[in-house]
Amino acid sequence: MNHVISTGKAFFSCPLTTTKLTSDLAISLPYVFGYPYSTLWSKIGARGHSDSRASLKTSRLRIGAISGGILLATGVGLSSSPIYADSDYGDATNSEPNTPLRELVRSYIVYTMCSFPVLIDLSPTMLDVLTSIPGVKQVTEALVRITFFDQFVGGDTALQTLPLLKNLRSANKGALFAYSVEVDEHEATAAAASPKKVSQPVHKRIVNEMVHCIDVAADFEDGIVAGATAGRRTWVAIKLSALLPDANALLHYSTALLASRPKSSVPFPGCPHASDLDILYAPIGSLKSDLTEDDIKSLRELHSDLNRICKRAKERGVKIIIDAEYSWYQPAIDALQLALMREFNKLGGSNDVQPLIYGTFQAYLRRTQPYLEQSFKDANAGNYSLGVKLVRGAYHPRETIAHRSHQSGKPSLGKQDACYNVCAKMLIGELKEDLGRKAQTMGILFGTHNWTSCELILKELVVTGLAKRVEGEEEGVVSLGDEVTERLTIGQLFGMSDALTDYLVGRTRSSTPMIIKYVPYGALSEVMPYLSRRAIENKSVLGDGQASEERRRAGSQIWKRIFG
């Protein structure tokens, strides 16, 4: 996309890097089918663009052949790849002992692929080409299904995911349930330019599926303890860009919001205001902005659909987590998120699950700490409960490309880690104070794959008296009361960092699951954009060799299963 919001200052606190496809990469992946990688890349399209249809067809066939070979090799690897027991991962023994051998082999193959950045960078192009070739499409989808889909996706439908939810709960883990159908920005733009008449727009079908997802989550929880409002650990995540006919409406709304707000010391994308929705409900044509009449109608409809989703969630006692997205969408998302919190997290109701609505705060944006502080002030003034999902953030490559020319400072991984840990301490301090209040005024979901941050969280819980060390058990095991576990949860993505998840489950004792897994679902054809993004983001989420550690962990377990 060419749409970029200029901020005039650096707003990232972590290194955002992209891999350039040059001859340097021959070091990482020296040969593919007998070619040096640099030679291979020159053969599949590094010579520049051509207007010739014959050249384009030849290039696509070359890419298809090479991509098909790579995917075929991966599929064969599932049955014939040698497994190297090269793990020195000290916590590998904490993995779930009942994990089937087939799943361990799959994890080994998937994380072996994730260890090659070049292959991951090429994956979206490979998938686009291969799925456009009749015959090859079916083979490609079959290979993707037994690798990345089965590793990172819970099932094709909400109901098909229920066995996984049951397995997680039996292991004392909850779930953050998500229908992970994402809008491809280029496809959305093209669709908006030439809309087709269909019986039901795609975004409306997704809205209906979100409501269905809430019902499935609620029915699952009711099957454990019918009618209970406490201890429910199957939540639902939603992504706002998927609930619109054209995600560009969020961009235009964000631009209008930034232009209407007074200057602030808080870095981009700033903080939302209670009056942000006024722009949407002002008379159409009265605003001087990029918002079109179609944008305003779509955004008003989105607000209405979000109210419908949240009302259903309130009726069924299911918490809603609003996912963060690209920073250029974030002002619009923040505005809608704030409006929903002010309405559905209002204090004073009886038998309510509070907070019902959680927003996502990303530590890789420099605004995060002041944004959190402002959010607590607004929640106190507005008499509502604040729901916080704290993550580091994972949209690094796209963000870097879009904002490279606007950055005035050098991003720092150390600053990102420091920001996350400072915010974590601040949230735990607020939680300590919240226990002394009559009403529950906050809830925290720490989303992290970082061992150091998880150790810090557990340590702070003990230091503040929110957790107690358990006598007679292994060193480091802590017990948490219901008043704490109703306010605090830690989560990781499904298919990732299982050693950390199992370690945290082993370190904590509580009446309800304190650890959850983010479990996406959706048909393979629908979640392909999610899988492509997840593969690329794994380079940052599982940086510093952690993808290799995941592979080594799986290899170690396979070795133990076979040889004892």
XYZ file of C-alpha atoms in Angstrom:
564
model
C 0.000 0.000 0.000
C 1.076 3.550 -0.607
C -0.928 4.980 2.276
C 1.413 6.036 5.064
C 0.699 8.287 8.025
C 3.642 10.591 8.575
C 4.521 11.073 12.210
C 7.745 13.044 12.079
C 9.319 10.989 14.876
C 10.517 7.510 15.630
C 7.806 5.552 17.337
C 9.242 2.043 17.405
C 11.246 0.773 20.353
C 12.443 -2.464 18.771
C 14.570 -3.383 15.737
C 12.410 -3.876 12.686
C 14.355 -5.695 10.040
C 13.565 -7.190 6.672
C 15.632 -9.663 4.747
C 16.964 -8.487 1.392
C 17.168 -11.167 -1.270
C 20.780 -10.739 -2.341
C 23.750 -12.988 -2.901
C 24.617 -12.585 0.788
C 21.880 -15.080 1.604
C 23.842 -17.897 0.007
C 25.382 -18.245 3.464
C 22.027 -19.126 5.045
C 20.660 -21.293 2.247
C 23.586 -22.069 -0.061
C 22.010 -24.482 -2.519
C 18.505 -25.286 -3.689
C 18.223 -28.074 -6.257
C 21.893 -27.713 -7.179
C 21.875 -23.913 -7.675
C 23.611 -21.398 -5.413
C 20.714 -19.418 -3.919
C 21.886 -16.151 -5.466
C 21.899 -17.816 -8.904
C 18.499 -19.350 -8.242
C 17.001 -15.996 -7.305
C 18.348 -14.381 -10.476
C 16.658 -17.140 -12.473
C 13.213 -16.584 -10.945
C 12.764 -12.897 -11.358
C 15.562 -10.667 -10.030
C 16.133 -9.334 -13.572
C 13.360 -6.796 -13.249
C 9.766 -6.471 -14.455
C 8.714 -7.333 -17.977
C 5.620 -6.312 -19.867
C 5.766 -9.498 -21.908
C 3.047 -12.007 -21.060
C 5.349 -14.811 -22.190
C 8.051 -13.628 -19.801
C 5.552 -13.367 -16.956
C 4.225 -16.852 -17.660
C 7.753 -18.278 -17.833
C 8.671 -16.564 -14.573
C 5.565 -17.907 -12.819
C 6.302 -21.424 -14.083
C 9.857 -21.200 -12.794
C 8.696 -19.971 -9.407
C 5.998 -22.637 -9.373
C 8.465 -25.404 -10.170
C 10.944 -24.271 -7.558
C 8.269 -23.609 -4.932
C 6.648 -26.938 -5.657
C 9.958 -28.671 -5.216
C 10.522 -26.983 -1.874
C 7.046 -27.873 -0.616
C 7.353 -31.431 -1.925
C 10.656 -31.800 -0.125
C 8.941 -30.574 3.024
C 6.146 -33.109 2.639
C 8.606 -35.940 2.109
C 10.467 -34.680 5.140
C 7.469 -35.424 7.336
C 8.015 -39.106 6.739
C 11.732 -39.396 6.014
C 13.579 -36.452 7.574
C 16.324 -37.475 10.009
C 15.728 -36.177 13.526
C 18.749 -34.791 15.312
C 18.701 -34.928 19.102
C 20.707 -31.737 19.361
C 18.697 -30.128 22.135
C 20.368 -28.528 25.088
C 17.076 -26.833 25.961
C 16.946 -27.266 29.708
C 13.158 -27.162 29.975
C 12.384 -29.607 27.179
C 11.354 -32.182 29.762
C 8.459 -29.920 30.753
C 6.693 -30.576 27.449
C 3.364 -32.375 27.442
C 4.233 -36.108 27.679
C 1.092 -37.169 25.788
C 1.937 -35.256 22.608
C 1.649 -37.745 19.707
C 4.875 -38.569 17.880
C 3.346 -37.357 14.610
C 2.812 -33.884 16.111
C 6.391 -33.767 17.367
C 7.698 -34.656 13.891
C 5.462 -31.963 12.381
C 6.787 -29.371 14.828
C 10.328 -30.397 13.991
C 9.711 -29.921 10.251
C 7.831 -26.624 10.643
C 10.447 -25.037 12.875
C 13.227 -26.304 10.652
C 11.575 -24.293 7.874
C 11.164 -21.303 10.198
C 14.919 -21.411 10.794
C 15.507 -20.339 7.159
C 14.481 -16.648 6.844
C 14.801 -16.708 3.042
C 12.292 -19.523 2.721
C 9.867 -17.709 5.022
C 10.192 -14.442 3.087
C 9.369 -16.301 -0.115
C 6.399 -18.184 1.350
C 3.627 -15.686 0.414
C 4.819 -15.564 -3.207
C 5.226 -19.318 -3.316
C 1.710 -19.887 -2.002
C 0.165 -17.328 -4.362
C 1.810 -18.938 -7.390
C 1.229 -22.555 -6.433
C -2.428 -22.088 -5.491
C -3.090 -20.440 -8.871
C -1.977 -23.513 -10.846
C -4.705 -26.160 -11.368
C -3.664 -29.510 -9.967
C -0.717 -28.058 -8.100
C -3.161 -26.114 -5.910
C -4.548 -29.272 -4.314
C -1.092 -30.713 -3.633
C 0.091 -27.413 -2.160
C -2.913 -27.107 0.138
C -2.463 -30.703 1.298
C 1.176 -30.020 2.207
C 0.328 -26.734 3.929
C -2.416 -28.474 5.893
C -0.146 -31.169 7.354
C 2.527 -28.604 8.230
C 1.722 -24.979 9.054
C -2.066 -25.346 9.293
C -1.972 -28.238 11.758
C 0.809 -26.512 13.714
C -0.775 -23.080 14.127
C -4.552 -23.510 13.506
C -7.010 -25.295 15.789
C -9.428 -26.510 13.104
C -11.561 -25.591 10.097
C -14.609 -24.614 12.156
C -15.359 -23.574 15.712
C -16.999 -26.922 16.464
C -14.074 -28.871 15.013
C -11.801 -27.047 17.459
C -13.672 -28.335 20.525
C -11.491 -31.465 20.972
C -8.438 -29.199 21.171
C -10.158 -26.943 23.716
C -10.944 -30.018 25.814
C -7.346 -31.228 25.611
C -6.075 -27.814 26.660
C -8.453 -27.650 29.610
C -7.475 -31.143 30.751
C -3.892 -29.816 30.853
C -5.080 -26.810 32.927
C -4.870 -24.378 30.003
C -7.510 -22.000 28.717
C -8.001 -20.679 25.186
C -8.315 -17.383 23.368
C -10.537 -18.441 20.490
C -10.237 -16.574 17.164
C -11.817 -16.875 13.726
C -8.621 -15.867 11.946
C -9.845 -14.725 8.569
C -7.790 -11.714 7.579
C -8.343 -9.146 4.865
C -5.575 -8.959 2.286
C -5.116 -5.214 1.747
C -4.473 -5.484 -1.999
C -7.477 -7.764 -2.500
C -9.655 -5.470 -0.395
C -8.669 -2.461 -2.496
C -9.380 -4.337 -5.728
C -12.715 -5.595 -4.422
C -13.751 -2.088 -3.424
C -12.949 -0.831 -6.921
C -15.063 -3.508 -8.610
C -17.599 -4.826 -6.098
C -19.535 -7.965 -6.960
C -23.098 -8.618 -5.964
C -23.282 -11.524 -3.541
C -26.054 -12.869 -1.330
C -24.140 -11.919 1.811
C -21.010 -9.741 1.926
C -17.923 -11.526 3.225
C -17.498 -9.151 6.160
C -21.089 -9.786 7.274
C -20.491 -13.518 7.185
C -17.433 -12.944 9.401
C -19.514 -10.894 11.860
C -22.030 -13.739 12.082
C -19.200 -16.221 12.609
C -17.869 -14.080 15.481
C -21.262 -14.363 17.186
C -21.274 -18.110 16.555
C -17.744 -18.342 17.978
C -18.956 -16.670 21.183
C -21.776 -19.209 21.478
C -19.392 -22.142 20.983
C -17.015 -20.743 23.621
C -19.887 -20.144 26.062
C -21.398 -23.592 25.511
C -17.987 -25.144 26.151
C -17.609 -23.235 29.430
C -21.197 -24.010 30.466
C -20.367 -27.681 30.007
C -17.673 -27.331 32.675
C -19.563 -25.251 35.252
C -23.051 -24.267 34.127
C -24.071 -20.694 34.885
C -20.772 -19.671 36.489
C -19.381 -16.231 35.660
C -16.004 -16.770 37.333
C -13.246 -19.037 36.081
C -14.336 -18.967 32.436
C -11.170 -19.363 30.363
C -12.407 -19.584 26.796
C -12.333 -16.075 25.406
C -12.772 -14.704 21.877
C -10.413 -12.458 19.900
C -11.627 -10.197 17.092
C -9.814 -8.324 14.338
C -11.632 -5.181 13.221
C -10.155 -4.962 9.709
C -11.916 -8.232 8.824
C -15.319 -6.774 9.753
C -15.344 -4.136 7.010
C -15.929 -4.356 3.250
C -12.745 -2.290 2.764
C -10.083 -1.948 5.472
C -9.021 1.386 3.962
C -11.935 2.934 5.858
C -9.898 2.406 9.048
C -6.952 4.178 7.468
C -9.056 7.176 6.397
C -10.689 7.359 9.824
C -7.267 7.219 11.504
C -6.007 10.059 9.328
C -9.065 12.159 10.184
C -8.644 11.475 13.910
C -4.984 12.474 13.942
C -5.784 15.667 12.066
C -8.582 16.584 14.491
C -6.668 16.027 17.738
C -4.597 18.697 19.465
C -0.835 18.196 19.501
C 0.311 15.714 22.118
C 3.590 14.644 23.657
C 2.484 11.012 23.321
C 4.196 9.450 20.268
C 2.256 8.097 17.289
C -0.411 6.810 17.157
C -1.297 8.846 20.244
C -4.146 8.229 22.680
C -7.861 7.930 21.889
C -10.350 10.511 23.139
C -13.915 9.978 24.318
C -15.078 12.296 21.526
C -13.425 10.324 18.699
C -16.686 8.775 17.497
C -18.177 12.233 16.961
C -16.494 12.268 13.553
C -18.516 9.242 12.467
C -21.839 10.674 13.552
C -21.398 14.226 12.303
C -23.533 15.143 9.259
C -22.058 13.509 6.167
C -20.249 16.091 4.078
C -19.511 18.426 6.990
C -15.979 17.084 7.550
C -12.852 18.086 5.690
C -11.036 14.762 5.537
C -10.302 11.751 3.354
C -13.362 10.008 4.777
C -15.820 9.259 1.996
C -19.537 8.742 2.392
C -18.973 4.998 1.891
C -16.275 5.036 4.594
C -18.590 6.668 7.111
C -21.438 4.280 6.330
C -19.093 1.292 6.662
C -17.661 2.535 9.960
C -21.097 3.252 11.416
C -22.116 -0.259 10.405
C -18.931 -1.624 11.997
C -19.767 0.156 15.250
C -23.240 -1.376 15.156
C -21.851 -4.852 14.450
C -19.339 -4.523 17.296
C -22.165 -3.617 19.656
C -24.029 -6.729 18.522
C -20.939 -8.901 19.136
C -20.309 -7.385 22.567
C -23.941 -7.687 23.639
C -23.854 -11.371 22.780
C -20.576 -11.762 24.679
C -22.099 -10.073 27.733
C -25.164 -12.323 27.609
C -22.999 -15.452 27.392
C -20.214 -14.387 29.776
C -17.398 -14.508 27.206
C -14.573 -11.970 27.271
C -13.695 -10.185 24.017
C -10.079 -9.322 23.146
C -9.618 -6.713 20.408
C -6.444 -7.498 18.496
C -3.979 -4.774 17.548
C -3.250 -4.287 13.858
C -0.975 -2.182 11.661
C -0.148 1.129 13.317
C -1.790 3.151 10.542
C -5.132 1.521 11.469
C -4.589 1.861 15.203
C -6.088 5.330 15.905
C -9.412 4.139 14.471
C -9.240 0.838 16.351
C -8.356 2.651 19.590
C -11.360 4.952 19.179
C -13.823 2.091 18.706
C -12.170 0.064 21.460
C -12.480 2.938 23.937
C -16.154 3.423 23.088
C -16.852 -0.283 23.639
C -15.003 -0.341 26.974
C -16.884 2.724 28.195
C -20.186 1.012 27.390
C -19.653 -2.677 28.182
C -17.069 -2.463 30.990
C -19.206 -0.065 33.030
C -18.983 -0.778 36.742
C -22.030 -1.342 38.905
C -23.741 -4.213 37.111
C -24.578 -7.476 38.851
C -23.077 -10.857 37.892
C -21.106 -9.287 35.065
C -17.837 -10.665 33.704
C -15.523 -7.682 34.104
C -13.719 -6.405 32.255
C -15.652 -7.785 29.300
C -13.655 -5.934 26.613
C -9.839 -5.970 26.451
C -7.684 -3.780 24.227
C -4.187 -4.642 23.004
C -1.188 -2.523 24.005
C 2.019 -3.072 21.997
C 5.362 -2.526 23.731
C 7.207 -1.963 20.456
C 5.445 1.390 20.105
C 6.999 4.203 22.121
C 3.578 5.457 23.170
C 2.722 2.360 25.218
C 3.611 3.461 28.752
C 1.966 6.911 28.559
C -0.979 5.331 26.730
C -1.441 2.848 29.583
C -1.244 5.620 32.168
C -3.821 7.676 30.266
C -6.080 4.618 29.932
C -6.131 4.052 33.699
C -6.996 7.714 34.264
C -9.846 7.555 31.754
C -11.187 4.299 33.228
C -11.197 5.826 36.707
C -12.914 9.001 35.492
C -15.397 7.067 33.347
C -16.172 4.455 36.033
C -15.389 1.461 33.857
C -13.094 -1.542 34.126
C -9.945 -1.487 31.978
C -8.991 -4.655 30.085
C -5.343 -4.789 28.977
C -3.662 -7.313 26.721
C 0.052 -6.461 26.797
C 2.182 -7.780 23.919
C 5.486 -6.868 22.347
C 4.038 -6.602 18.844
C 4.756 -8.569 15.691
C 4.011 -6.513 12.581
C 7.679 -5.601 12.197
C 8.514 -6.069 8.469
C 5.480 -4.210 7.083
C 5.817 -1.438 9.639
C 9.484 -0.929 8.826
C 8.917 -0.684 5.094
C 6.020 1.760 5.473
C 7.692 4.073 7.959
C 11.404 3.795 7.166
C 11.590 7.337 5.776
C 9.886 8.796 8.869
C 12.114 7.307 11.557
C 14.505 9.731 13.229
C 15.934 7.361 15.803
C 17.361 3.868 15.713
C 14.970 1.152 16.957
C 16.206 -0.851 19.925
C 15.320 -4.357 21.007
C 16.548 -3.488 24.493
C 14.090 -0.600 24.702
C 11.242 -2.837 23.584
C 12.056 -5.413 26.260
C 12.463 -2.671 28.858
C 9.119 -1.128 27.867
C 7.336 -4.477 28.181
C 8.834 -5.222 31.582
C 8.189 -1.716 32.939
C 4.562 -1.913 31.803
C 4.234 -5.402 33.306
C 5.433 -4.133 36.689
C 3.092 -1.157 36.476
C 0.118 -3.407 35.702
C 0.891 -5.765 38.580
C 1.163 -2.753 40.889
C -2.250 -1.552 39.725
C -3.633 -5.055 40.238
C -2.376 -5.032 43.836
C -4.286 -1.810 44.484
C -7.350 -3.178 42.705
C -7.699 -6.025 45.197
C -8.553 -3.466 47.860
C -11.489 -2.081 45.889
C -15.064 -3.335 46.017
C -15.427 -3.685 42.264
C -12.956 -5.274 39.851
C -11.614 -2.315 37.881
C -9.041 -4.064 35.712
C -7.988 -7.276 33.979
C -4.620 -8.207 32.468
C -3.607 -10.645 29.751
C 0.170 -10.861 29.362
C 0.828 -12.146 25.845
C 4.493 -13.113 25.706
C 6.870 -15.812 24.469
C 9.738 -14.315 26.441
C 11.047 -16.443 29.308
C 12.636 -13.483 31.094
C 9.373 -11.518 31.091
C 7.431 -14.532 32.378
C 9.922 -15.018 35.213
C 9.634 -11.307 36.006
C 5.830 -11.530 36.154
C 5.904 -14.493 38.543
C 8.543 -12.792 40.691
C 6.536 -9.557 40.895
C 3.419 -11.480 41.886
C 5.319 -12.968 44.830
C 7.006 -9.677 45.790
C 3.669 -7.835 45.858
C 1.993 -10.605 47.845
C -0.363 -11.564 45.015
C 1.136 -15.057 44.892
C 2.591 -17.289 47.591
C 5.321 -19.880 47.319
C 4.002 -23.414 47.822
C 5.742 -25.323 50.596
C 6.630 -28.931 49.932
C 6.669 -28.573 46.140
C 9.439 -27.858 43.685
C 11.276 -24.601 44.194
C 9.547 -21.718 42.473
C 5.991 -23.108 42.450
C 3.491 -20.411 43.440
C -0.166 -20.412 44.435
C -2.642 -17.748 43.296
C -6.071 -17.033 44.744
C -9.245 -16.667 42.710
C -9.229 -12.891 43.178
C -5.889 -12.782 41.311
C -6.584 -15.329 38.568
C -9.826 -13.505 37.739
C -7.702 -10.449 36.997
C -4.520 -11.889 35.485
C -3.724 -14.376 32.714
C -0.616 -15.232 30.680
C -0.850 -16.503 27.105
C 1.106 -17.780 24.119
C 0.149 -18.575 20.551
C -1.050 -22.077 19.730
C 1.759 -24.101 18.176
C 4.474 -21.876 19.614
C 6.510 -21.849 22.831
C 4.847 -24.946 24.251
C 7.839 -25.483 26.547
C 7.216 -22.073 28.099
C 3.473 -22.725 28.396
C 4.035 -26.070 30.110
C 6.671 -24.523 32.372
C 4.232 -21.812 33.507
C 1.476 -24.362 34.131
C 3.927 -26.340 36.237
C 4.996 -23.243 38.177
C 1.486 -22.074 39.123
C -1.328 -23.472 41.236
C -4.834 -22.023 40.859
C -8.437 -23.225 40.826
C -8.908 -22.063 37.223
C -6.383 -22.011 34.359
C -4.041 -19.043 34.540
C -2.294 -19.884 31.243
C -4.079 -19.744 27.884
C -3.232 -20.446 24.250
C -4.349 -18.211 21.362
C -6.199 -20.712 19.142
C -7.139 -19.532 15.633
C -9.528 -21.473 13.418
C -10.900 -21.265 9.891
C -10.914 -23.152 6.598
C -7.480 -23.530 5.018
C -8.340 -21.267 2.080
C -9.589 -18.602 4.513
C -6.657 -18.620 6.933
C -3.888 -18.678 4.306
C -3.157 -14.943 4.872
C -2.908 -15.643 8.619
C -0.474 -18.502 8.009
C 1.696 -16.379 5.702
C 1.791 -13.548 8.232
C 2.420 -15.921 11.124
C 5.362 -17.535 9.328
C 6.954 -14.138 8.647
C 6.267 -12.817 12.139
C 7.861 -15.907 13.656
C 11.185 -14.393 12.629
C 10.660 -11.607 15.148
C 8.530 -13.400 17.750
C 10.977 -16.315 17.771
C 14.116 -14.298 17.175
C 17.592 -14.915 18.567
C 17.541 -18.613 17.634
C 14.287 -19.505 19.393
C 12.907 -21.178 16.239
C 15.958 -23.432 16.347
C 15.277 -24.089 20.029
C 11.709 -25.128 19.182
C 13.132 -27.533 16.602
C 15.698 -28.891 19.054
C 13.038 -29.346 21.705
C 10.882 -31.396 19.322
C 13.934 -33.369 18.200
C 14.858 -34.164 21.782
C 11.362 -35.456 22.528
C 11.313 -37.571 19.362
C 14.661 -39.075 20.301
C 13.387 -39.935 23.789
C 10.198 -41.507 22.405
C 12.128 -43.726 20.007
C 15.243 -44.594 22.007
C 14.073 -43.965 25.572
